CSV table of N, CA and C in Angstrom, one decimal:
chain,number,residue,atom,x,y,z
G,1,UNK,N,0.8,-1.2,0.0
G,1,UNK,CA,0.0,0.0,0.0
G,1,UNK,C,0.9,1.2,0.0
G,2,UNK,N,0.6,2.0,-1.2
G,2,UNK,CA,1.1,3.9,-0.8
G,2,UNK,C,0.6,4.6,0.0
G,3,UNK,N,0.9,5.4,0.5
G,3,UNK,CA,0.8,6.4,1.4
G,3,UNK,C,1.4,7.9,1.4
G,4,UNK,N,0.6,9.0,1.1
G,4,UNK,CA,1.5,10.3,1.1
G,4,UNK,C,0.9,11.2,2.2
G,5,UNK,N,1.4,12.1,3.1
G,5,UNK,CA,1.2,13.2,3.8
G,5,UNK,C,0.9,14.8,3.5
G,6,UNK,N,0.6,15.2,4.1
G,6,UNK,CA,0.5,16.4,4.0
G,6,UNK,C,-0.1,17.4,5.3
G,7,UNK,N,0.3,18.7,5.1
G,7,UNK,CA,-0.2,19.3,6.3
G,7,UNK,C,-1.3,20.5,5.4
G,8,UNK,N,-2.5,20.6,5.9
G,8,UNK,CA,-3.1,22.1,5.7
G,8,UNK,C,-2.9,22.9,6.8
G,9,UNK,N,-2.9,24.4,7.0
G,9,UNK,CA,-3.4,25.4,7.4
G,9,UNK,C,-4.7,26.2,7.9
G,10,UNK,N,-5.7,25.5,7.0
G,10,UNK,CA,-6.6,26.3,7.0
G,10,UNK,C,-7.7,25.6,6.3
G,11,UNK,N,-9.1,25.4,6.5
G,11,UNK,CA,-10.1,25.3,6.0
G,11,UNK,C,-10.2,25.2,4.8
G,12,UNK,N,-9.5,26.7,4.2
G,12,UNK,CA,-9.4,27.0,2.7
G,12,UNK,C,-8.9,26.1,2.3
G,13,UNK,N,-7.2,25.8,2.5
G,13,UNK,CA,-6.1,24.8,2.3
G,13,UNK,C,-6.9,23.2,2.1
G,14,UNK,N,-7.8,22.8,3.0
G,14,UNK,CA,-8.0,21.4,3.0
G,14,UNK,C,-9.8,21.6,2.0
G,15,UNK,N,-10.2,22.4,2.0
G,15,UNK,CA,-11.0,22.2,0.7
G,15,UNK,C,-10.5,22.6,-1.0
G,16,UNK,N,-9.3,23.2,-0.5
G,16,UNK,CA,-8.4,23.1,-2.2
G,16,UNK,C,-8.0,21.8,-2.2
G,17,UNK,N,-7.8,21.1,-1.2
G,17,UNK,CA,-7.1,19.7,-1.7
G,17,UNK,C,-8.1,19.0,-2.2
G,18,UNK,N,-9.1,18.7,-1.5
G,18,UNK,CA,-9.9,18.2,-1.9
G,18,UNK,C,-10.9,18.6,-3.4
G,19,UNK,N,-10.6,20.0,-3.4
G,19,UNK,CA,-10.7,20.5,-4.9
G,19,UNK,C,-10.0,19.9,-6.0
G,20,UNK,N,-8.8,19.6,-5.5
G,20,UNK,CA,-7.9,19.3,-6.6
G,20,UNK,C,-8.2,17.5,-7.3
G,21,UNK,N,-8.3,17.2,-5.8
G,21,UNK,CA,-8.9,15.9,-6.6
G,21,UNK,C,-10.3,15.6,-7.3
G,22,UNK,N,-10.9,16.5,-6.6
G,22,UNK,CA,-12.2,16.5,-7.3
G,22,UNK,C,-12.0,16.5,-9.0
G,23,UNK,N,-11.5,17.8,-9.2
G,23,UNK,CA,-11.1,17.9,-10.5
G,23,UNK,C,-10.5,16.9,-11.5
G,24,UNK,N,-9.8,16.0,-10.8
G,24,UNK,CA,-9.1,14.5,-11.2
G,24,UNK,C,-10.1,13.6,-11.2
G,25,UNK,N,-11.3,13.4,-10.7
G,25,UNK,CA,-11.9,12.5,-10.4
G,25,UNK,C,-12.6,11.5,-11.3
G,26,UNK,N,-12.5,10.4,-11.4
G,26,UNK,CA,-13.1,9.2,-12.4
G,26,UNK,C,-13.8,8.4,-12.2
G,27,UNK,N,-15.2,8.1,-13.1
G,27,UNK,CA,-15.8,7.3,-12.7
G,27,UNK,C,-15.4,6.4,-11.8
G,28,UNK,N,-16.2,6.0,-10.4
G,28,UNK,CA,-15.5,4.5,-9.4
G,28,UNK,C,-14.8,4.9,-8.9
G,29,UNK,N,-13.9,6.2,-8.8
G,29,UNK,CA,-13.6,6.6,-7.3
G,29,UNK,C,-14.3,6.4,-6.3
G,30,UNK,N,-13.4,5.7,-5.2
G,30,UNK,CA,-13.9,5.4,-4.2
G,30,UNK,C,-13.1,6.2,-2.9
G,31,UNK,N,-14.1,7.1,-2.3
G,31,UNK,CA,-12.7,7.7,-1.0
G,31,UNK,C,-13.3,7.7,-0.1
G,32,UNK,N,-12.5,6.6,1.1
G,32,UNK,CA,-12.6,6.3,2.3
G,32,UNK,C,-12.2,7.3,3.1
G,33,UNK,N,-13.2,8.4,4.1
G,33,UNK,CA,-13.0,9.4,4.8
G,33,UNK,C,-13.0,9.2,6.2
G,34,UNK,N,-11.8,9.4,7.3
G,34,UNK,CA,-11.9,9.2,8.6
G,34,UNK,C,-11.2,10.4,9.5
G,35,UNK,N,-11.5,10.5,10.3
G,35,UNK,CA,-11.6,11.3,11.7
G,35,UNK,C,-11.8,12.0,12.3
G,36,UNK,N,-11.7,12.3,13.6
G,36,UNK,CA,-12.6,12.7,14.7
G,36,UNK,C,-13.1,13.9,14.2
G,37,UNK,N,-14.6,13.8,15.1
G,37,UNK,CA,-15.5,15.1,14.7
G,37,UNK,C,-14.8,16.3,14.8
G,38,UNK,N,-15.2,17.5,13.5
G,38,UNK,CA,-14.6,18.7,14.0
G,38,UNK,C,-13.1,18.6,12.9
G,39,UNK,N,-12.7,17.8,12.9
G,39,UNK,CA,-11.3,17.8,11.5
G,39,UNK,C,-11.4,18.2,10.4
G,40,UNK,N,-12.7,18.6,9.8
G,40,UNK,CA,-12.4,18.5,8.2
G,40,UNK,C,-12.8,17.8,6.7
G,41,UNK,N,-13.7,17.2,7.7
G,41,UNK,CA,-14.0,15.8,6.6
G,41,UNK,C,-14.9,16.3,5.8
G,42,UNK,N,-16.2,17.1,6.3
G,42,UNK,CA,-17.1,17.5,4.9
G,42,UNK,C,-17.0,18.8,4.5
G,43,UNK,N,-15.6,19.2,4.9
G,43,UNK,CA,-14.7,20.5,4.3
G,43,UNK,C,-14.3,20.3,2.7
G,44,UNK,N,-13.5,18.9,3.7
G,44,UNK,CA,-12.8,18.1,2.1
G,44,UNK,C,-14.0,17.8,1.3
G,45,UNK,N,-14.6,16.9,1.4
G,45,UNK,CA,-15.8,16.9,0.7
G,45,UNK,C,-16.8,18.0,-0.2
G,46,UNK,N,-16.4,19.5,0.3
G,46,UNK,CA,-17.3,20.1,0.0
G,46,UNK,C,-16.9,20.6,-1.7
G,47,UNK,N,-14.7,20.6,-0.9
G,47,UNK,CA,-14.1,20.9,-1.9
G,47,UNK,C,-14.0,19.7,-3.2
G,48,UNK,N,-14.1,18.7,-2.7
G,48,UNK,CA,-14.2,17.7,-4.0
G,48,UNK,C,-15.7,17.8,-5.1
G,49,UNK,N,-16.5,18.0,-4.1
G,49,UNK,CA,-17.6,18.5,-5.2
G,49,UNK,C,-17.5,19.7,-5.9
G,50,UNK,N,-16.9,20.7,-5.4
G,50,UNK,CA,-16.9,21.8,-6.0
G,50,UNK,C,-15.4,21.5,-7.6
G,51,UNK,N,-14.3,20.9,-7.1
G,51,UNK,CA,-13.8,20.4,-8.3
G,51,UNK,C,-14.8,19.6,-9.4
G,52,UNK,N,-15.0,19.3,-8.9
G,52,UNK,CA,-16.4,18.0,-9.6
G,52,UNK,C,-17.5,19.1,-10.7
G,53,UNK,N,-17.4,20.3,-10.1
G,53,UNK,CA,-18.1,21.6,-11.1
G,53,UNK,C,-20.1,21.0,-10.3
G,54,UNK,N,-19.7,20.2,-9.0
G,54,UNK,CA,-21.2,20.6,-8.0
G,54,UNK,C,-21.2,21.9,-7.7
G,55,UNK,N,-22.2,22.5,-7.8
G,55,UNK,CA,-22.6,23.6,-7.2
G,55,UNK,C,-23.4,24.0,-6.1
G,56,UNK,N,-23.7,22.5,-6.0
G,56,UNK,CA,-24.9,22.3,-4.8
G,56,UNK,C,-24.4,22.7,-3.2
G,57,UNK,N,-25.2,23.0,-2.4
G,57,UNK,CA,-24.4,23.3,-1.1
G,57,UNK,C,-24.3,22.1,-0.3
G,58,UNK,N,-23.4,21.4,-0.1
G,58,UNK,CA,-22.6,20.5,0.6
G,58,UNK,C,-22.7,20.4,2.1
G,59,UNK,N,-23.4,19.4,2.8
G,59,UNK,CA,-23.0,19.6,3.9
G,59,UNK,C,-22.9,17.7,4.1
G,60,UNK,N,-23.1,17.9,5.9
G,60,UNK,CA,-22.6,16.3,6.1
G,60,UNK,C,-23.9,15.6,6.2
G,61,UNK,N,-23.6,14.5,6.0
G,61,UNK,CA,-24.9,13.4,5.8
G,61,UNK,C,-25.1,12.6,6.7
G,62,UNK,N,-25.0,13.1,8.3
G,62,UNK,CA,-25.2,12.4,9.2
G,62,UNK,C,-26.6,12.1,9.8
G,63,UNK,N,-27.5,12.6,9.5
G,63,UNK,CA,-28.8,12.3,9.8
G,63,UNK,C,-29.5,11.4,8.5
G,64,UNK,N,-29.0,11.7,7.5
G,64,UNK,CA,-30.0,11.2,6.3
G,64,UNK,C,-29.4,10.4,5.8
G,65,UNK,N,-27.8,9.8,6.6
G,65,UNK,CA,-26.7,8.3,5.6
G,65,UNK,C,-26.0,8.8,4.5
G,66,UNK,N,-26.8,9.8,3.5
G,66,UNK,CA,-26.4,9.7,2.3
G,66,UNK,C,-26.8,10.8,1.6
G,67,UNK,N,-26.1,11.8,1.0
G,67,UNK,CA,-26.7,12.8,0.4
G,67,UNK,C,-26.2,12.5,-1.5
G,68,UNK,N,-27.0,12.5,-2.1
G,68,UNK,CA,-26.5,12.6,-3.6
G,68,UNK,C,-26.6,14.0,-4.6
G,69,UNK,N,-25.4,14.0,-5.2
G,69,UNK,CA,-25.1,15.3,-6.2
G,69,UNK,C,-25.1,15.0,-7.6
G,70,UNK,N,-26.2,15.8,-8.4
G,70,UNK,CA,-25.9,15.6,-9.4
G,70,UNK,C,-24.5,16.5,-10.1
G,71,UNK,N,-24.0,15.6,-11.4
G,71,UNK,CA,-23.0,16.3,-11.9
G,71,UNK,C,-22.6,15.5,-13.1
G,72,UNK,N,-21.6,15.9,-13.6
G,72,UNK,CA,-21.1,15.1,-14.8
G,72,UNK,C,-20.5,13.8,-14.2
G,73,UNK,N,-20.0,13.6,-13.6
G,73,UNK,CA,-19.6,12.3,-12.3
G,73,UNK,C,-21.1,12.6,-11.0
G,74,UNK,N,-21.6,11.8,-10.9
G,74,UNK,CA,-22.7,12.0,-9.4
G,74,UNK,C,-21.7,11.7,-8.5
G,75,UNK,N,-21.8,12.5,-7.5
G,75,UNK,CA,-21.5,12.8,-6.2
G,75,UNK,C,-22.5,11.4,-5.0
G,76,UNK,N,-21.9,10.4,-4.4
G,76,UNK,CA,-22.9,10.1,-3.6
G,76,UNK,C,-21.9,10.3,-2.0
G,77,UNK,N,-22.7,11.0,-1.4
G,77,UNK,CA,-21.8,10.9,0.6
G,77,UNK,C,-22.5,10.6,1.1
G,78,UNK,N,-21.8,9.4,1.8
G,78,UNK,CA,-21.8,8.4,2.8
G,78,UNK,C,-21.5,9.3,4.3
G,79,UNK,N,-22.5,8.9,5.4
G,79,UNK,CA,-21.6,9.2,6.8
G,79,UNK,C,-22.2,7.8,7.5
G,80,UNK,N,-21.0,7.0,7.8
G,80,UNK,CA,-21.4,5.8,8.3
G,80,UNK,C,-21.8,6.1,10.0
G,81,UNK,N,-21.2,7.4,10.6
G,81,UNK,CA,-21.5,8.0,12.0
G,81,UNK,C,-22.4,6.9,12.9
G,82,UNK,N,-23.9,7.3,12.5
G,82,UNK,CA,-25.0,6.9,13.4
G,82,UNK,C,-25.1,5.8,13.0
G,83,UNK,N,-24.2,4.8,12.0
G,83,UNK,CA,-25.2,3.4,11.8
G,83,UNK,C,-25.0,2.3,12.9
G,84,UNK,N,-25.8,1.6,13.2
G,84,UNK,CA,-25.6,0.5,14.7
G,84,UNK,C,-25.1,-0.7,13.6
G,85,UNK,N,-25.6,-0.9,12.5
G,85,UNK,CA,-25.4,-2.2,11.5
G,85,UNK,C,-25.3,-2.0,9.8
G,86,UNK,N,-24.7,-2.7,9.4
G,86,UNK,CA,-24.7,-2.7,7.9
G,86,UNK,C,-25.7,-2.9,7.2
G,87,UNK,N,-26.8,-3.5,7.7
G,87,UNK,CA,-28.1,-3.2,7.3
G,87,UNK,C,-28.7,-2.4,6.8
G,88,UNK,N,-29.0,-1.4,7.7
G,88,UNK,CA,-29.4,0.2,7.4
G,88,UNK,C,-28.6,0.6,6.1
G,89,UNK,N,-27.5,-0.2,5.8
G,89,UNK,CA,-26.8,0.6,4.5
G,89,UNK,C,-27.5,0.0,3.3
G,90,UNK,N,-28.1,-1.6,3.8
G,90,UNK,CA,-28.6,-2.3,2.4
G,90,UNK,C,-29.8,-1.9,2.4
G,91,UNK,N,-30.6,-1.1,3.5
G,91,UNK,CA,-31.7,-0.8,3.3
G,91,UNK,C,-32.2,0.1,2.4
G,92,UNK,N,-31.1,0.7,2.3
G,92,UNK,CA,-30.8,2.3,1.7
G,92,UNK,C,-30.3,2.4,0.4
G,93,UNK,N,-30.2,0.7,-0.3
G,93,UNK,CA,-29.3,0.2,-1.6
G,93,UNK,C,-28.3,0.9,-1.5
G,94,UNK,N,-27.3,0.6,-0.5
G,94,UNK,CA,-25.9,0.7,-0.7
G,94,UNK,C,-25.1,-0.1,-1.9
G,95,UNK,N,-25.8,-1.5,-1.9
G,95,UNK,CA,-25.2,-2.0,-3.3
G,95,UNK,C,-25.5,-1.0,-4.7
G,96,UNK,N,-26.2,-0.3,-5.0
G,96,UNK,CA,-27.1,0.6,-6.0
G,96,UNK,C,-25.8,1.7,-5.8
G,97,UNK,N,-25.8,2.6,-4.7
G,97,UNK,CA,-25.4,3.5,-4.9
G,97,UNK,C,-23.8,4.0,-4.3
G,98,UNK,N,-23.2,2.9,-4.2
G,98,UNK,CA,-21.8,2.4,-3.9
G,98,UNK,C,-21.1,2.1,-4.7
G,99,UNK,N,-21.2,1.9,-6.3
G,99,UNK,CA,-20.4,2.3,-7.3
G,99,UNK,C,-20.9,2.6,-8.2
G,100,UNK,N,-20.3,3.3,-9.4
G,100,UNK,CA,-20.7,4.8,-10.2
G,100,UNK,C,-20.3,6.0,-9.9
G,101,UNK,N,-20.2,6.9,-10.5
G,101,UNK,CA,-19.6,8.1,-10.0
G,101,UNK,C,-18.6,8.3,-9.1
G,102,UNK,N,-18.5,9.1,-7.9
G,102,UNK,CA,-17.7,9.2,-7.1
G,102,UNK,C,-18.6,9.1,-5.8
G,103,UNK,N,-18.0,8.1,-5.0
G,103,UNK,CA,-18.3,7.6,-3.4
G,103,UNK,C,-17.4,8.0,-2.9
G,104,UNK,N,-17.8,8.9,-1.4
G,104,UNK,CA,-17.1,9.7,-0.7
G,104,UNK,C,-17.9,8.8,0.9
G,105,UNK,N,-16.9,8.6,1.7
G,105,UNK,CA,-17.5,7.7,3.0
G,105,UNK,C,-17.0,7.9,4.3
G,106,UNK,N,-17.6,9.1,4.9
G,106,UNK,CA,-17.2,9.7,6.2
G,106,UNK,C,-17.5,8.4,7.2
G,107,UNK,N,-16.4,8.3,8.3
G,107,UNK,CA,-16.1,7.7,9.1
G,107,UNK,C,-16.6,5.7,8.2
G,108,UNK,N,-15.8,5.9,7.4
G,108,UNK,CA,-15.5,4.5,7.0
G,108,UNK,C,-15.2,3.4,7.8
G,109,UNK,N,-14.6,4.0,8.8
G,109,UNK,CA,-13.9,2.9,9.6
G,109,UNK,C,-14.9,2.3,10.5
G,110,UNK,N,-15.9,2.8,10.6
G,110,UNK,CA,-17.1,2.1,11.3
G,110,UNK,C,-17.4,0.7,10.4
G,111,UNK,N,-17.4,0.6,9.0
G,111,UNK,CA,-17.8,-0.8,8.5
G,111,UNK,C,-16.6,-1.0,7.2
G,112,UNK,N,-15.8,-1.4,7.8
G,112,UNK,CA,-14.1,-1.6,7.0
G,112,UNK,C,-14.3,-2.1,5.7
G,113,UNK,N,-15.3,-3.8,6.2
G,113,UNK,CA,-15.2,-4.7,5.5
G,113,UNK,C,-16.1,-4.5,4.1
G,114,UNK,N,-16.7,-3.5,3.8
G,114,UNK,CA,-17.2,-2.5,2.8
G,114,UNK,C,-16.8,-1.6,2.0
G,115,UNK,N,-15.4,-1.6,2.4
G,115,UNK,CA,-14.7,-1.1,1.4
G,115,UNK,C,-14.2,-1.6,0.5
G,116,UNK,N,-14.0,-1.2,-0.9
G,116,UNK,CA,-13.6,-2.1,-1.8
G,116,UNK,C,-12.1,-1.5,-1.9
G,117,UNK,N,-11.5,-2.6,-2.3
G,117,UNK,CA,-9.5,-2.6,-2.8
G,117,UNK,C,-9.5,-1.3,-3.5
G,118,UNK,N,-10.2,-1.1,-4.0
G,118,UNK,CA,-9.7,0.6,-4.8
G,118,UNK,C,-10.0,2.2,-4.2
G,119,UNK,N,-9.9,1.5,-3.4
G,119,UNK,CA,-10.8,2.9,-1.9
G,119,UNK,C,-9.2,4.1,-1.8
G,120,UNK,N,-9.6,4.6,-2.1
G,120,UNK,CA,-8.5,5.8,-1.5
G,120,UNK,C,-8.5,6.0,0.0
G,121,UNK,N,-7.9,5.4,1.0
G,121,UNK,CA,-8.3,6.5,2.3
G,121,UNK,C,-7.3,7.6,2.6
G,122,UNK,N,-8.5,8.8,3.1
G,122,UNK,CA,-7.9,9.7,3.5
G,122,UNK,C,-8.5,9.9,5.1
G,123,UNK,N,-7.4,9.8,5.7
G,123,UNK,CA,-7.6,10.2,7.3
G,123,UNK,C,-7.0,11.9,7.9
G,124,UNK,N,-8.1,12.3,8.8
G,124,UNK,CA,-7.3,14.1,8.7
G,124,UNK,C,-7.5,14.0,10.2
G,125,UNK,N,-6.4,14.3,11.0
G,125,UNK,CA,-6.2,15.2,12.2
G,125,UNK,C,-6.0,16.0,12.3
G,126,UNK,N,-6.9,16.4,13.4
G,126,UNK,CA,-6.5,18.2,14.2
G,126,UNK,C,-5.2,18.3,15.1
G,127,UNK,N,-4.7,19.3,14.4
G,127,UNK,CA,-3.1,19.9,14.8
G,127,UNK,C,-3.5,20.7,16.0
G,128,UNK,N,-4.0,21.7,15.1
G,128,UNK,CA,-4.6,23.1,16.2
G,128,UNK,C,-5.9,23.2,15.6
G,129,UNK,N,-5.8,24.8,15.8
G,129,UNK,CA,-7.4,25.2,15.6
G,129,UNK,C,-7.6,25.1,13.8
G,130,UNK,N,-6.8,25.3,12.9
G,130,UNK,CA,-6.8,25.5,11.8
G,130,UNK,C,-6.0,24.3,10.4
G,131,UNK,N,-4.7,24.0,11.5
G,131,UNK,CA,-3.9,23.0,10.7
G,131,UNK,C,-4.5,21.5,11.2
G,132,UNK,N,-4.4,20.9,10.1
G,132,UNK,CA,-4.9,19.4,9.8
G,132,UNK,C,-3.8,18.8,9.3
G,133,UNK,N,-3.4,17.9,10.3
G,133,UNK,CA,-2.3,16.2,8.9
G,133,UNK,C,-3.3,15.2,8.5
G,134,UNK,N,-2.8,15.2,7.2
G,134,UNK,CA,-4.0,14.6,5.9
G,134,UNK,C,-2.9,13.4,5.6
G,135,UNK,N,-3.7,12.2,5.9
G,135,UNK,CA,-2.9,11.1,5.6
G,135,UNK,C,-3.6,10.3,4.5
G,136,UNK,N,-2.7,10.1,3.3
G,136,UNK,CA,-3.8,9.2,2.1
G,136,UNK,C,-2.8,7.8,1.9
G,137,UNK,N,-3.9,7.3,1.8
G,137,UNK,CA,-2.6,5.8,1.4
G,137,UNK,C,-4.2,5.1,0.4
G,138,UNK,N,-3.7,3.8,-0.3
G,138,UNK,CA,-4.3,3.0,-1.4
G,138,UNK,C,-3.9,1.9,-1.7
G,139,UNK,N,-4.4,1.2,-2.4
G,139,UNK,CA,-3.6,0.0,-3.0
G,139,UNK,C,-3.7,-0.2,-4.3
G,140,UNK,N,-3.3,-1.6,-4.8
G,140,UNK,CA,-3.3,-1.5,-6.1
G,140,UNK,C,-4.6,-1.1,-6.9
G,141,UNK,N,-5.2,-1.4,-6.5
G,141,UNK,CA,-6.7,-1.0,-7.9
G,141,UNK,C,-7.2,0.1,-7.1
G,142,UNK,N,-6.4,1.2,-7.0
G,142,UNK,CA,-6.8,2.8,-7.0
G,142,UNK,C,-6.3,3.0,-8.8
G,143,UNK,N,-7.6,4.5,-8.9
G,143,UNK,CA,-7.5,4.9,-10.1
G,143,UNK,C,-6.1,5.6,-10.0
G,144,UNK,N,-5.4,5.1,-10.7
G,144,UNK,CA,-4.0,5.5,-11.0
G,144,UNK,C,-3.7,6.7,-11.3
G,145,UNK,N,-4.6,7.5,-12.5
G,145,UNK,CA,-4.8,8.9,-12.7
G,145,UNK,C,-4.6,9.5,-11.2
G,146,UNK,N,-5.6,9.4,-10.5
G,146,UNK,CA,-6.1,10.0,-9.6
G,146,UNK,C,-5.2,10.1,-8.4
G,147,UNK,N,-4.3,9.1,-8.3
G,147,UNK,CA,-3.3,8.9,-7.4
G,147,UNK,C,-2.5,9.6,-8.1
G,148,UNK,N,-1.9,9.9,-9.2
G,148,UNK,CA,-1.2,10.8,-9.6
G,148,UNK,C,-0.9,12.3,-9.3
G,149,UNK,N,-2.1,12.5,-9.5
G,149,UNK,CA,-2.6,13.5,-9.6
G,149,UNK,C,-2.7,14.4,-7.7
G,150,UNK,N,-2.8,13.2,-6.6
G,150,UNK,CA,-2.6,13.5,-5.3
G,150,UNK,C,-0.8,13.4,-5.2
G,151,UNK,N,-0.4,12.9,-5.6
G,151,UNK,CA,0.9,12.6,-5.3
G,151,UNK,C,1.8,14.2,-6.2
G,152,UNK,N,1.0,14.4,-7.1
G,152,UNK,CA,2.0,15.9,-8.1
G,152,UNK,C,1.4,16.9,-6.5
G,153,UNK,N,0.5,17.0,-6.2
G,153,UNK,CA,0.1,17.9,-5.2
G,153,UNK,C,0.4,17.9,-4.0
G,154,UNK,N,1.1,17.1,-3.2
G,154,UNK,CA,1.5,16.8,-2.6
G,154,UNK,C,3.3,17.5,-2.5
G,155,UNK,N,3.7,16.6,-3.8
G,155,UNK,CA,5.1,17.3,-4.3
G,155,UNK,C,4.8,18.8,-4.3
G,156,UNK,N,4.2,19.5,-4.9
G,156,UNK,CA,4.0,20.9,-5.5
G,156,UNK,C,4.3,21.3,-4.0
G,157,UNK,N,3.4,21.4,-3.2
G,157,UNK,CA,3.1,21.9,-1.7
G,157,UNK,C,4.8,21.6,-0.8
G,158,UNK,N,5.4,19.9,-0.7
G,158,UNK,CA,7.1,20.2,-0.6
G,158,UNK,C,7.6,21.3,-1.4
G,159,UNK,N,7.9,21.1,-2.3
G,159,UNK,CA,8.6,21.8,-3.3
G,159,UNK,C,8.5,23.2,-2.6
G,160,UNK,N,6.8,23.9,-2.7
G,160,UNK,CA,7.3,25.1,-2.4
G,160,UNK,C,7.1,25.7,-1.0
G,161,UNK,N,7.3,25.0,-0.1
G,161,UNK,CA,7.7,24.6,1.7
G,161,UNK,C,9.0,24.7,1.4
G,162,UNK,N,9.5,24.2,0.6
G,162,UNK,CA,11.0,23.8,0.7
G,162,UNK,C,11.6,25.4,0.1
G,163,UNK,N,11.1,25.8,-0.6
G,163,UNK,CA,11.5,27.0,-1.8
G,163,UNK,C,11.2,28.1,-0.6
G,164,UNK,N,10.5,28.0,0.2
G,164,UNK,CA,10.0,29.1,1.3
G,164,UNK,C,11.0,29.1,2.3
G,165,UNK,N,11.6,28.8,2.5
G,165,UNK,CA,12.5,27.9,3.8
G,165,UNK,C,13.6,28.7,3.2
């Protein structure tokens, strides 16, 4: 499995990233989203739709499971948060709306075994009040494009950390 790092600053900072891959995004993207309340997760998310050319206002889908976006890619977010069982997910045709477009799955780690091999996860911790470390890793059957495309952004942000220094 790969794995890259990164730190944000700022709100703005971690919905550009997530912008950026939005804009990369390919059919069957799959991104596994984790951690604790208050980090950032349907920041990032808001910014992947918004790469995605969603316009819709974005928030978290913790009461309703599942919010869907239309777009040239559909948007579907997942918040596994409140579920007691995997059930409630098949109630809800999680098989139906679990691949196609782009699946985004706040607090994943609640039902693991539902992820499929080509899941991107991205896990984000609170530093302070504003900085986040953004940890992504994958395995083989991630969209390769799309991993690319996190990994040049990733570099860009060293690069000019390093060039600032």
């Amino acid at each position: 499995m790969d794995k890259v790092n990164l730190t944000t600053h700022s709100e703005e900072e971690t919905m550009a990233f997530g912008e950026w891959i939005g804009a990369h995004a390919v059919n069957d993207l799959f991104i596994a989203l984790n951690g604790d309340l208050g980090t950032g997760k349907t920041h990032f998310v808001q910014g992947l739709a918004k790469g995605m050319g969603i316009n819709d206002a974005v928030g978290s889908p913790t009461f309703m499971i599942m919010n869907y976006y239309e777009g040239v890619l559909p948007l579907k977010h997942f918040d596994f948060y409140r579920l007691g069982d995997e059930k409630d997910l098949y109630n809800i045709g999680w098989e139906e709306y679990s691949s196609g477009g782009v699946t985004v799955v706040e607090w994943a780690d609640v039902f693991p075994a539902l992820l499929p091999p080509e899941s991107i996860t991205v896990h984000i911790e609170r530093i302070n009040e504003t900085m986040r470390h953004i940890s992504l890793c994958w395995g083989k059957g991630a969209p390769e494009s799309v991993v690319k495309e996190i990994i040049k952004y990733v570099a860009c942000l060293l690069y000019t950390s390093d060039a600032a220094d």
